[in-house]
Amino acid sequence: MKEEGKVKESRDGQIREFNRQAVARRLRNLIWTVSGDYGLDLPVDTAAFRALPCTALYDAVRRGAFCHFFDGPALDRYLRKKVLNGAEPTVLYPIALMCVDSAVWKKLSGERNGVPEVREDAFKETLEKDQMRLTHTNWGELEASYLRFCLTGESQADWAQGYVDQICSIRDAETTGQVIDCVDQVYEQAYEKGFADWFKGLEQMTEAGGRNDDKESEQGGEEEEQTVGLFSWESQEDEEDGQKGDQGLVVLEDEAMAKIRDYVENTYGKSYLEPVEQRRVESRLCRGTHSERHLHFTEGLLHGEGKEIPVGEDIRDSDLTETGAGVPADSFKYQFAWQVREENLRVYKEHELVTRQNIRSLAEVLLRGLFVRQEPETFASEYGTICVNKLWNLGRTRNRKLFTRKYIQETDQFAVEVLIDSSGSQQTRQSRVALQAYTISEALSLAGIAHQVMGFCTFGDFTILRRFRDYDDGPEANERIFEFYGSANNRDGLAVRAAADSLLKRPEEHKILIVLSDGTPNDVVVAKSKFVKTKNGRIRPERKKAEPKPGSNTDRDEDKSREPYCAEFAVRDTAGEVYSQRNQGIAILGIFAGEEEALPAEREIFGNEFVYIRDIAEFSKVVGRYLKERIMEQ
Amino acid sequence: MEIYETMNETLKKRLESFKADYSVDGAAAARVTRPTMPFYGTETLEMAVSALLDGENLLLCGDKATGKNILAENLAWMFGRPVYNMSFHVNTDSSTLIGTDTFINNEVKLRRGPVYQCAVYGGFGILDEINMAKSDAVSVLHATLDYRRMIDVPGYDRIDLHPAARFIGTMNYGYAGTKELNEALVSRFMVIKMPTLSQDHLTKIFNSAVPGAKLASLEQFAGLFLDLQAKAKNGEISTKPVDLRGMIGSLKLIKGGLNPRSAVTMGVTNKCFDNFEQGIVEDIVMTRIPKAWGSGDVFE
């Protein structure tokens, strides 16, 4: 019973998490739509959506609109500064939101006719369901007065009406300065000079350590880390379970950074791309979230321009002093790669008969599908090749279909790419993953389908794409898959983008990408000198001397590329990549072999096109089934 | 035609003289038809007209709903030529394009395909979704489109292309089933990358497709379309709801009396079959089309 309870609890947790991510994506999309800027990354309140859905939706609309018409970060900077100077956030922020609403709603309604209705629904909902907050304090009552005034136009209590009028007076504001002035004036008059000393709710606020000027000097610079923001993530770090915190952030000295490339080459093998081509690919693919990242395309330590080691040959029998990849044959890394291959081969030999059988049956399934496709389809037509036995119809019946036409499907229409997560999470099952990938690759070779098998992992700034076999390689290349091993992290979005890029270059009509992953894209963000450690040991971007130009895309890209690539951010990025590649015409199947907890993330990434396999041994069967369906469908 | 007026004078004169030089055969006269809606975009139009006047064939590349077919139809109308539309699909082969044997009056005769007719009557052949063409169909186009300008019909004659005959290919990267055009085929065309439609152009298109709507309301529909397009471009939704035909269909339903929100749900939102994607599309619709709107809020 206990076990059942635990399973149910875990399922409920997954559903909750999945819904939370879906709501967050929905709210963000609303912000992006209204602002027209898909680079914006504003915090969204998914908890509020559950309680007050209309209000949460309108809040997204309102903040998106403010970024569209005004300078959101400038207002944020003002609010942060104000809080640092002792202003009470629980009063300042609702006032700021009212001013934001007043400044944007009229302009936005002109652009989007549906907004007044959304606003009305949101205000009614807040007044109805958030009464506790609105009646608990006098600044809550001020907000309620504003909402009522906007809904009905009726005068409110004398003390509140003046402030409401002041807030409403900025409906035609054209600059952020006007909005800031209004926030400042209302706050100063209402809170500082006016009701601070007699308003209800003050006691609770001061008990909670709110407005206390003495604390300001004690906290000094450290407080900067705890301020809140409407248009940036800064303050939400602590509230969102550390998701946007410095999780996954590692600071490296510049010297160490410079050595990463050497390390990557020594560990994974040299790149098979020419430097010029390498730069071209990086400049095309390493953009947005992945700007300042590098791609490293390699064939592994055991391969390269030089001598190849045939499968089965013992390195100790070989007279190599240096491998093709330019790594000394007696180096630890080389020995390791060779040992992994030997271990994977040993597992293969152990299961050779079963594997051969699996390959044959999988190949048969694919060949049958292709055979059905290639079968010439003959149909009656009014033109084509004359059909003598139908000529009696002439002059006797109205049947004019006395000809037959043949339709033969082209055979070389499929290109498949198998992309395997080679991060550390695969270490425990690397031999089995290699065996399954080999089974698929062999079957595809037997069926004559062009395919590429790649592994991906990320180390430092480098996402390593290890090519085991290229599309046009012969079946002998399949054995290279036994060199598969797991290490480091995984930046799935960039890997999917790079894999899709090579697939899109193929001439075949139907392009299929199969991604085996654990559903948890996770990358360590390597911070260079652009990041500094604060006194309390946290890491934040180094403050620039010159104020950045608001809305500058370069700055934003840079900031985004330094965002910890994990949890929701990474899932969202990978999901976006999968979507955009599907829009390019690539069929993508996600195969998930991770923990059940990551199921919602996998679903968000791949939508309906994903399969959960509990045992990696099912990998090749699932792929076979999917490919057969695709072949028959097209 | 409004767009024709904005074109530069030299091109207009050359166009007039082209029309005067090449009359249309009576058998194909019915194929010279006024397009359903005008094409908006003078610069693109001038590029296309110049290329066609100089005997080139055109390849129009662009995303969904950029007006590729509308431009092609408008060009044929401006040049006063009959239109032969060929939609490429998996079953389009060489015999479909050129023609093959059939019975006519109890005799086996050549059934002339659209490319053949286009060559004989000096028509404008619109090769729709040319990147869906199979190799067998593409091989026919090679000799037709290059300097040889002739078609060899197996078992019949070799015919030369009428001097007024032109071919306009349209293609859209990214549809499932499309493939890269080979270099040999692309080299036979002048290529125009179709610009994305602006709000102003979209409003005009809606107005011309479903006349009688209020301008302010049409702007909301145009804005909705652009919002969806931006969202698909940023990979947040698929291209299914980015459907100009669906949007025009919705406007027709509204004109017929249906309330705008329901019409948009049928024409746009319900084209997403993923619940989350549908939610995102509904949110955009919510900011543009009020629930309270009735048919009278959109149409006079």
PDB file of C-alpha atoms in Angstrom, chain A residues 18-19 22 25-30 32-34 38 57-58 61 109-115 117-118 121 373 377 379 382-386 391 394-395 400 402-403 405-407 409-410 413 504-511 572 575-577 579-580 582-586 603 607-608 634, chain B residues 89-93 95-96 99-106 108-109 111 131-136 173-180 199 216-217 219-220 223 227 230-240 261 273-274 276-277 279-280 282-293:
ATOM      1  CA  PHE A  18       4.463  19.342 -16.105  1.00  0.00           C
ATOM      2  CA  ASN A  19       1.519  21.694 -15.649  1.00  0.00           C
ATOM      3  CA  ALA A  22       3.250  24.415 -19.421  1.00  0.00           C
ATOM      4  CA  ARG A  25       5.605  28.603 -21.186  1.00  0.00           C
ATOM      5  CA  ARG A  26       2.145  29.977 -21.850  1.00  0.00           C
ATOM      6  CA  LEU A  27       2.729  33.113 -19.778  1.00  0.00           C
ATOM      7  CA  ARG A  28       6.128  33.711 -21.358  1.00  0.00           C
ATOM      8  CA  ASN A  29       4.630  33.374 -24.800  1.00  0.00           C
ATOM      9  CA  LEU A  30       2.070  36.002 -23.927  1.00  0.00           C
ATOM     10  CA  TRP A  32       6.774  37.719 -25.996  1.00  0.00           C
ATOM     11  CA  THR A  33       3.739  38.204 -28.207  1.00  0.00           C
ATOM     12  CA  VAL A  34       2.748  41.508 -26.661  1.00  0.00           C
ATOM     13  CA  TYR A  38      11.345  36.915 -28.157  1.00  0.00           C
ATOM     14  CA  LEU A  57      -2.586  36.288 -17.929  1.00  0.00           C
ATOM     15  CA  TYR A  58      -3.266  40.007 -17.800  1.00  0.00           C
ATOM     16  CA  VAL A  61       0.131  41.122 -21.077  1.00  0.00           C
ATOM     17  CA  SER A 109      -6.003  48.535 -26.336  1.00  0.00           C
ATOM     18  CA  GLY A 110      -5.526  50.534 -29.513  1.00  0.00           C
ATOM     19  CA  GLU A 111      -3.199  47.856 -30.847  1.00  0.00           C
ATOM     20  CA  ARG A 112      -4.984  44.818 -29.463  1.00  0.00           C
ATOM     21  CA  ASN A 113      -8.729  45.112 -29.231  1.00  0.00           C
ATOM     22  CA  GLY A 114      -9.072  42.102 -26.952  1.00  0.00           C
ATOM     23  CA  VAL A 115      -7.073  43.672 -24.130  1.00  0.00           C
ATOM     24  CA  GLU A 117     -11.883  42.567 -22.024  1.00  0.00           C
ATOM     25  CA  VAL A 118      -8.918  40.643 -20.592  1.00  0.00           C
ATOM     26  CA  ASP A 121     -11.905  39.997 -16.377  1.00  0.00           C
ATOM     27  CA  ARG A 373       7.045   1.326 -50.894  1.00  0.00           C
ATOM     28  CA  GLU A 377       1.611   1.006 -57.958  1.00  0.00           C
ATOM     29  CA  PHE A 379      -3.772   2.226 -61.497  1.00  0.00           C
ATOM     30  CA  GLU A 382      -7.549   7.813 -69.047  1.00  0.00           C
ATOM     31  CA  TYR A 383      -4.052   7.957 -70.427  1.00  0.00           C
ATOM     32  CA  GLY A 384      -0.821   6.003 -70.099  1.00  0.00           C
ATOM     33  CA  THR A 385      -0.078   2.471 -71.373  1.00  0.00           C
ATOM     34  CA  ILE A 386      -2.940   1.000 -73.370  1.00  0.00           C
ATOM     35  CA  LEU A 391     -10.631  -2.169 -75.404  1.00  0.00           C
ATOM     36  CA  LEU A 394     -14.842   1.340 -76.665  1.00  0.00           C
ATOM     37  CA  GLY A 395     -18.178   2.516 -78.044  1.00  0.00           C
ATOM     38  CA  ARG A 400     -12.692   5.805 -70.457  1.00  0.00           C
ATOM     39  CA  LEU A 402      -8.616   2.039 -70.760  1.00  0.00           C
ATOM     40  CA  PHE A 403      -5.015   2.760 -69.865  1.00  0.00           C
ATOM     41  CA  ARG A 405      -0.248   4.055 -65.266  1.00  0.00           C
ATOM     42  CA  LYS A 406       2.515   2.906 -63.008  1.00  0.00           C
ATOM     43  CA  TYR A 407       3.789   4.853 -60.113  1.00  0.00           C
ATOM     44  CA  GLN A 409       8.322   5.548 -55.449  1.00  0.00           C
ATOM     45  CA  GLU A 410      11.884   6.680 -55.340  1.00  0.00           C
ATOM     46  CA  GLN A 413      14.171   9.030 -49.811  1.00  0.00           C
ATOM     47  CA  LEU A 504      19.125  19.340 -43.519  1.00  0.00           C
ATOM     48  CA  LYS A 505      22.050  19.250 -45.910  1.00  0.00           C
ATOM     49  CA  ARG A 506      21.112  15.760 -47.058  1.00  0.00           C
ATOM     50  CA  PRO A 507      19.335  15.483 -50.410  1.00  0.00           C
ATOM     51  CA  GLU A 508      16.870  12.842 -49.184  1.00  0.00           C
ATOM     52  CA  GLU A 509      13.262  13.923 -49.005  1.00  0.00           C
ATOM     53  CA  HIS A 510      12.387  12.487 -45.611  1.00  0.00           C
ATOM     54  CA  LYS A 511      14.673  13.399 -42.769  1.00  0.00           C
ATOM     55  CA  ARG A 572      12.608  25.221 -22.754  1.00  0.00           C
ATOM     56  CA  ALA A 575      11.941  22.180 -26.728  1.00  0.00           C
ATOM     57  CA  GLY A 576      12.224  25.352 -28.825  1.00  0.00           C
ATOM     58  CA  GLU A 577      14.991  23.786 -30.865  1.00  0.00           C
ATOM     59  CA  TYR A 579       9.984  22.675 -32.529  1.00  0.00           C
ATOM     60  CA  SER A 580      11.928  24.841 -34.923  1.00  0.00           C
ATOM     61  CA  ARG A 582      10.243  20.131 -36.938  1.00  0.00           C
ATOM     62  CA  ASN A 583       9.104  23.269 -38.698  1.00  0.00           C
ATOM     63  CA  GLN A 584      12.023  22.753 -41.068  1.00  0.00           C
ATOM     64  CA  GLY A 585      10.549  19.404 -42.016  1.00  0.00           C
ATOM     65  CA  ILE A 586      12.600  17.038 -39.863  1.00  0.00           C
ATOM     66  CA  ARG A 603       7.178  15.545 -22.826  1.00  0.00           C
ATOM     67  CA  GLY A 607       5.546  16.863 -27.432  1.00  0.00           C
ATOM     68  CA  ASN A 608       3.619  13.779 -28.495  1.00  0.00           C
ATOM     69  CA  GLN A 634       5.205   8.589 -46.411  1.00  0.00           C
TER      70      GLN A 634
ATOM     71  CA  HIS B  89       2.799  15.962 -55.728  1.00  0.00           C
ATOM     72  CA  VAL B  90       4.058  12.429 -55.331  1.00  0.00           C
ATOM     73  CA  ASN B  91       2.140  11.161 -58.380  1.00  0.00           C
ATOM     74  CA  THR B  92       3.255  13.885 -60.810  1.00  0.00           C
ATOM     75  CA  ASP B  93       5.368  12.199 -63.472  1.00  0.00           C
ATOM     76  CA  SER B  95       3.536  11.815 -68.669  1.00  0.00           C
ATOM     77  CA  THR B  96       1.307  13.998 -66.502  1.00  0.00           C
ATOM     78  CA  GLY B  99       1.126  14.138 -72.064  1.00  0.00           C
ATOM     79  CA  THR B 100       0.719  10.581 -73.185  1.00  0.00           C
ATOM     80  CA  ASP B 101      -1.613   8.310 -75.177  1.00  0.00           C
ATOM     81  CA  THR B 102      -5.335   8.491 -74.715  1.00  0.00           C
ATOM     82  CA  PHE B 103      -8.455   7.801 -76.777  1.00  0.00           C
ATOM     83  CA  ILE B 104      -9.999  10.717 -78.582  1.00  0.00           C
ATOM     84  CA  ASN B 105     -12.898   9.892 -80.908  1.00  0.00           C
ATOM     85  CA  ASN B 106     -12.011   6.221 -80.784  1.00  0.00           C
ATOM     86  CA  VAL B 108      -5.297   6.673 -79.821  1.00  0.00           C
ATOM     87  CA  LYS B 109      -4.014  10.215 -79.719  1.00  0.00           C
ATOM     88  CA  ARG B 111      -3.332  13.709 -74.530  1.00  0.00           C
ATOM     89  CA  ASN B 131      10.549  21.074 -54.720  1.00  0.00           C
ATOM     90  CA  MET B 132       8.035  18.243 -54.268  1.00  0.00           C
ATOM     91  CA  ALA B 133       8.797  17.075 -57.831  1.00  0.00           C
ATOM     92  CA  LYS B 134      10.246  13.596 -58.296  1.00  0.00           C
ATOM     93  CA  SER B 135      13.307  13.088 -60.498  1.00  0.00           C
ATOM     94  CA  ASP B 136      11.149  11.769 -63.353  1.00  0.00           C
ATOM     95  CA  TYR B 173      11.439  25.254 -47.665  1.00  0.00           C
ATOM     96  CA  GLY B 174      10.377  23.366 -44.646  1.00  0.00           C
ATOM     97  CA  TYR B 175       7.172  21.600 -45.602  1.00  0.00           C
ATOM     98  CA  ALA B 176       7.478  17.930 -44.801  1.00  0.00           C
ATOM     99  CA  GLY B 177       8.248  16.071 -48.021  1.00  0.00           C
ATOM    100  CA  THR B 178      10.087  18.903 -49.704  1.00  0.00           C
ATOM    101  CA  LYS B 179      13.656  18.477 -50.855  1.00  0.00           C
ATOM    102  CA  GLU B 180      16.508  20.606 -51.965  1.00  0.00           C
ATOM    103  CA  GLN B 199       0.303  44.404 -41.572  1.00  0.00           C
ATOM    104  CA  ALA B 216      -9.850  48.725 -37.628  1.00  0.00           C
ATOM    105  CA  SER B 217     -11.157  45.173 -37.190  1.00  0.00           C
ATOM    106  CA  GLU B 219      -6.023  45.276 -38.545  1.00  0.00           C
ATOM    107  CA  GLN B 220      -6.671  43.006 -35.559  1.00  0.00           C
ATOM    108  CA  GLY B 223      -2.002  41.555 -36.312  1.00  0.00           C
ATOM    109  CA  ASP B 227       1.753  37.359 -34.053  1.00  0.00           C
ATOM    110  CA  ALA B 230       6.459  35.486 -35.292  1.00  0.00           C
ATOM    111  CA  LYS B 231       5.693  32.735 -32.815  1.00  0.00           C
ATOM    112  CA  ALA B 232       6.236  29.996 -35.403  1.00  0.00           C
ATOM    113  CA  LYS B 233       9.439  31.662 -36.559  1.00  0.00           C
ATOM    114  CA  ASN B 234      10.692  31.608 -32.983  1.00  0.00           C
ATOM    115  CA  GLY B 235       9.909  27.920 -32.703  1.00  0.00           C
ATOM    116  CA  GLU B 236       7.222  28.310 -30.032  1.00  0.00           C
ATOM    117  CA  ILE B 237       4.417  26.844 -32.141  1.00  0.00           C
ATOM    118  CA  SER B 238       4.191  24.852 -35.361  1.00  0.00           C
ATOM    119  CA  THR B 239       3.287  26.467 -38.682  1.00  0.00           C
ATOM    120  CA  LYS B 240      -0.151  24.803 -38.714  1.00  0.00           C
ATOM    121  CA  ARG B 261     -14.053  34.315 -31.665  1.00  0.00           C
ATOM    122  CA  PHE B 273      -3.659  19.412 -32.389  1.00  0.00           C
ATOM    123  CA  ASP B 274      -1.376  19.816 -29.394  1.00  0.00           C
ATOM    124  CA  PHE B 276      -0.407  23.316 -25.116  1.00  0.00           C
ATOM    125  CA  GLU B 277       0.112  24.851 -28.496  1.00  0.00           C
ATOM    126  CA  GLY B 279      -3.460  27.240 -25.306  1.00  0.00           C
ATOM    127  CA  ILE B 280      -0.710  29.535 -26.567  1.00  0.00           C
ATOM    128  CA  GLU B 282      -5.831  31.005 -27.700  1.00  0.00           C
ATOM    129  CA  ASP B 283      -3.932  33.497 -25.558  1.00  0.00           C
ATOM    130  CA  ILE B 284      -2.872  35.480 -28.622  1.00  0.00           C
ATOM    131  CA  VAL B 285      -6.402  35.393 -30.015  1.00  0.00           C
ATOM    132  CA  MET B 286      -7.670  36.641 -26.636  1.00  0.00           C
ATOM    133  CA  THR B 287      -5.542  39.805 -26.892  1.00  0.00           C
ATOM    134  CA  ARG B 288      -6.772  40.543 -30.413  1.00  0.00           C
ATOM    135  CA  ILE B 289     -10.381  39.416 -30.759  1.00  0.00           C
ATOM    136  CA  PRO B 290     -12.724  40.259 -27.863  1.00  0.00           C
ATOM    137  CA  LYS B 291     -15.205  37.578 -26.871  1.00  0.00           C
ATOM    138  CA  ALA B 292     -17.957  40.176 -26.928  1.00  0.00           C
ATOM    139  CA  TRP B 293     -17.462  40.960 -30.603  1.00  0.00           C
TER     140      TRP B 293
END
